[in-house]
CSV table of C-alpha atoms in Angstrom, one decimal:
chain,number,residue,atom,x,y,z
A,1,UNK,CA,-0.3,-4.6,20.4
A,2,UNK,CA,-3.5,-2.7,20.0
A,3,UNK,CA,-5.6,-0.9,17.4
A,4,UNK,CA,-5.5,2.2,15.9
A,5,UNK,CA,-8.9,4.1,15.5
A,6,UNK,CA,-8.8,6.6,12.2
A,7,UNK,CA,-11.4,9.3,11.6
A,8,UNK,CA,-11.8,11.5,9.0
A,9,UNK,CA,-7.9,11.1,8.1
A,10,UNK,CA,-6.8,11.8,11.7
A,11,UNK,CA,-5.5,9.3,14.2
A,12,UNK,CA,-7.9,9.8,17.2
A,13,UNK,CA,-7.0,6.8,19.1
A,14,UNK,CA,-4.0,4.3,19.6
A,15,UNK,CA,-3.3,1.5,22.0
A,16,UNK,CA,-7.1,0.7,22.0
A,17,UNK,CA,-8.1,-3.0,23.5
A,18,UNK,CA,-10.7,-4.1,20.7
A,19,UNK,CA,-13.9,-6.8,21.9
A,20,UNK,CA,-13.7,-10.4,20.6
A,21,UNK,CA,-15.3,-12.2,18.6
A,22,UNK,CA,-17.1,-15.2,19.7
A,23,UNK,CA,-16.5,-16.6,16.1
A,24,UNK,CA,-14.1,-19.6,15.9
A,25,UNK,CA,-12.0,-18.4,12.9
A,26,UNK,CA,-9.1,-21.0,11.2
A,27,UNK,CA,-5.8,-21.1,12.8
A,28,UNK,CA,-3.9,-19.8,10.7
A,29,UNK,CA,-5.3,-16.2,12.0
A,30,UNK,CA,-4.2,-14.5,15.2
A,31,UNK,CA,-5.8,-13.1,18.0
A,32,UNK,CA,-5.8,-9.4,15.9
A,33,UNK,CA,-8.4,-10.9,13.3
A,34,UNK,CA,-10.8,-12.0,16.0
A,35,UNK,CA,-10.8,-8.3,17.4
A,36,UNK,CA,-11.1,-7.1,14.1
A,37,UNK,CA,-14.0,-9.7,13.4
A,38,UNK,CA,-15.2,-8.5,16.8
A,39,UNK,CA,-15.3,-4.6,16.2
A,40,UNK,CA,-17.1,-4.9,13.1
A,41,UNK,CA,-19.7,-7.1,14.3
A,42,UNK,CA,-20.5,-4.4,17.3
A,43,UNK,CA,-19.8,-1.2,15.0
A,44,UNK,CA,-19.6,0.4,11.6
A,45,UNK,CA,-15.9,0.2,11.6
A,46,UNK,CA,-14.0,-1.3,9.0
A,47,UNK,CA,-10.5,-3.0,9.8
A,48,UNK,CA,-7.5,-3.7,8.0
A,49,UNK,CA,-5.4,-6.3,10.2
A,50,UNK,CA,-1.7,-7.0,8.9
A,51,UNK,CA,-0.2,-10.4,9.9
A,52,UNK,CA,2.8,-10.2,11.8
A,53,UNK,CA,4.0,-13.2,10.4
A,54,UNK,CA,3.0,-12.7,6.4
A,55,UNK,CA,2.9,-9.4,6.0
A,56,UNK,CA,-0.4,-10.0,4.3
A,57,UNK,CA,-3.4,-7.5,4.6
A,58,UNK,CA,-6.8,-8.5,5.9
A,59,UNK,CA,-10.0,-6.3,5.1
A,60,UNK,CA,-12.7,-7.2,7.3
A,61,UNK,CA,-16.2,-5.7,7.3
A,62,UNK,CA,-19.4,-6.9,8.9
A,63,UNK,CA,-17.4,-9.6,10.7
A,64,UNK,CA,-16.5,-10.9,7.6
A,65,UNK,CA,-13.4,-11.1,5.5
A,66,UNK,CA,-13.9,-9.0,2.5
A,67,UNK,CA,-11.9,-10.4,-0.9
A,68,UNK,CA,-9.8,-8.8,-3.1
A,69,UNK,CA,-7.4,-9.5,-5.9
A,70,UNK,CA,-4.7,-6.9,-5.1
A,71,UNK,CA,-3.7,-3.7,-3.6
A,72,UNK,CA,-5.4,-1.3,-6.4
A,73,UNK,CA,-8.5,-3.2,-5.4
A,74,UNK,CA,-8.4,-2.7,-1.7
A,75,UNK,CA,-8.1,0.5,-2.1
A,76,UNK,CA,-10.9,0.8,-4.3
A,77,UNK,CA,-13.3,-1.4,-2.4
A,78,UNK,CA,-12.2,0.9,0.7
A,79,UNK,CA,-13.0,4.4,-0.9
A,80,UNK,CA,-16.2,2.7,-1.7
A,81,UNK,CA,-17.1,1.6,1.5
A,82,UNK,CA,-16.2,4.6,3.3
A,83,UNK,CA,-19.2,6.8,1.0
């Protein structure tokens, strides 16, 4: 396991080790979504963390979780982010 890092549409970095968070986050989340949680509290990044188990997408910005109702709204909430 380990992250990707994405910038301006090209894959710069893979395998990367991401910082924890300190957070205590509910059980049902893995290890992944407190690095996610973790890089976002320390950067501008913005992660999206897919369970393993699920299948289910996280979006997680400010090391927060950020809502959304479906697919066509992640994708709009992300184009918005990233202007």
């Amino acid at each position: 396991d380990g992250a990707v890092i994405i910038k301006e549409n090209f894959i710069i970095a893979s395998r990367i080790v991401l910082p924890l968070s300190a957070k205590t986050i509910p059980a049902r989340f893995g290890l992944r979504h407190k690095a996610a949680i973790g890089i976002t509290e320390k950067t501008d990044a913005l992660c999206l963390v897919v369970s393993e188990e699920t299948g289910k997408i996280s979006y997680i910005k400010n090391g927060e979780f950020v809502l959304y109702k479906n697919t066509n709204e992640l994708v709009e909430t992300i184009k918005y982010d990233l202007n």
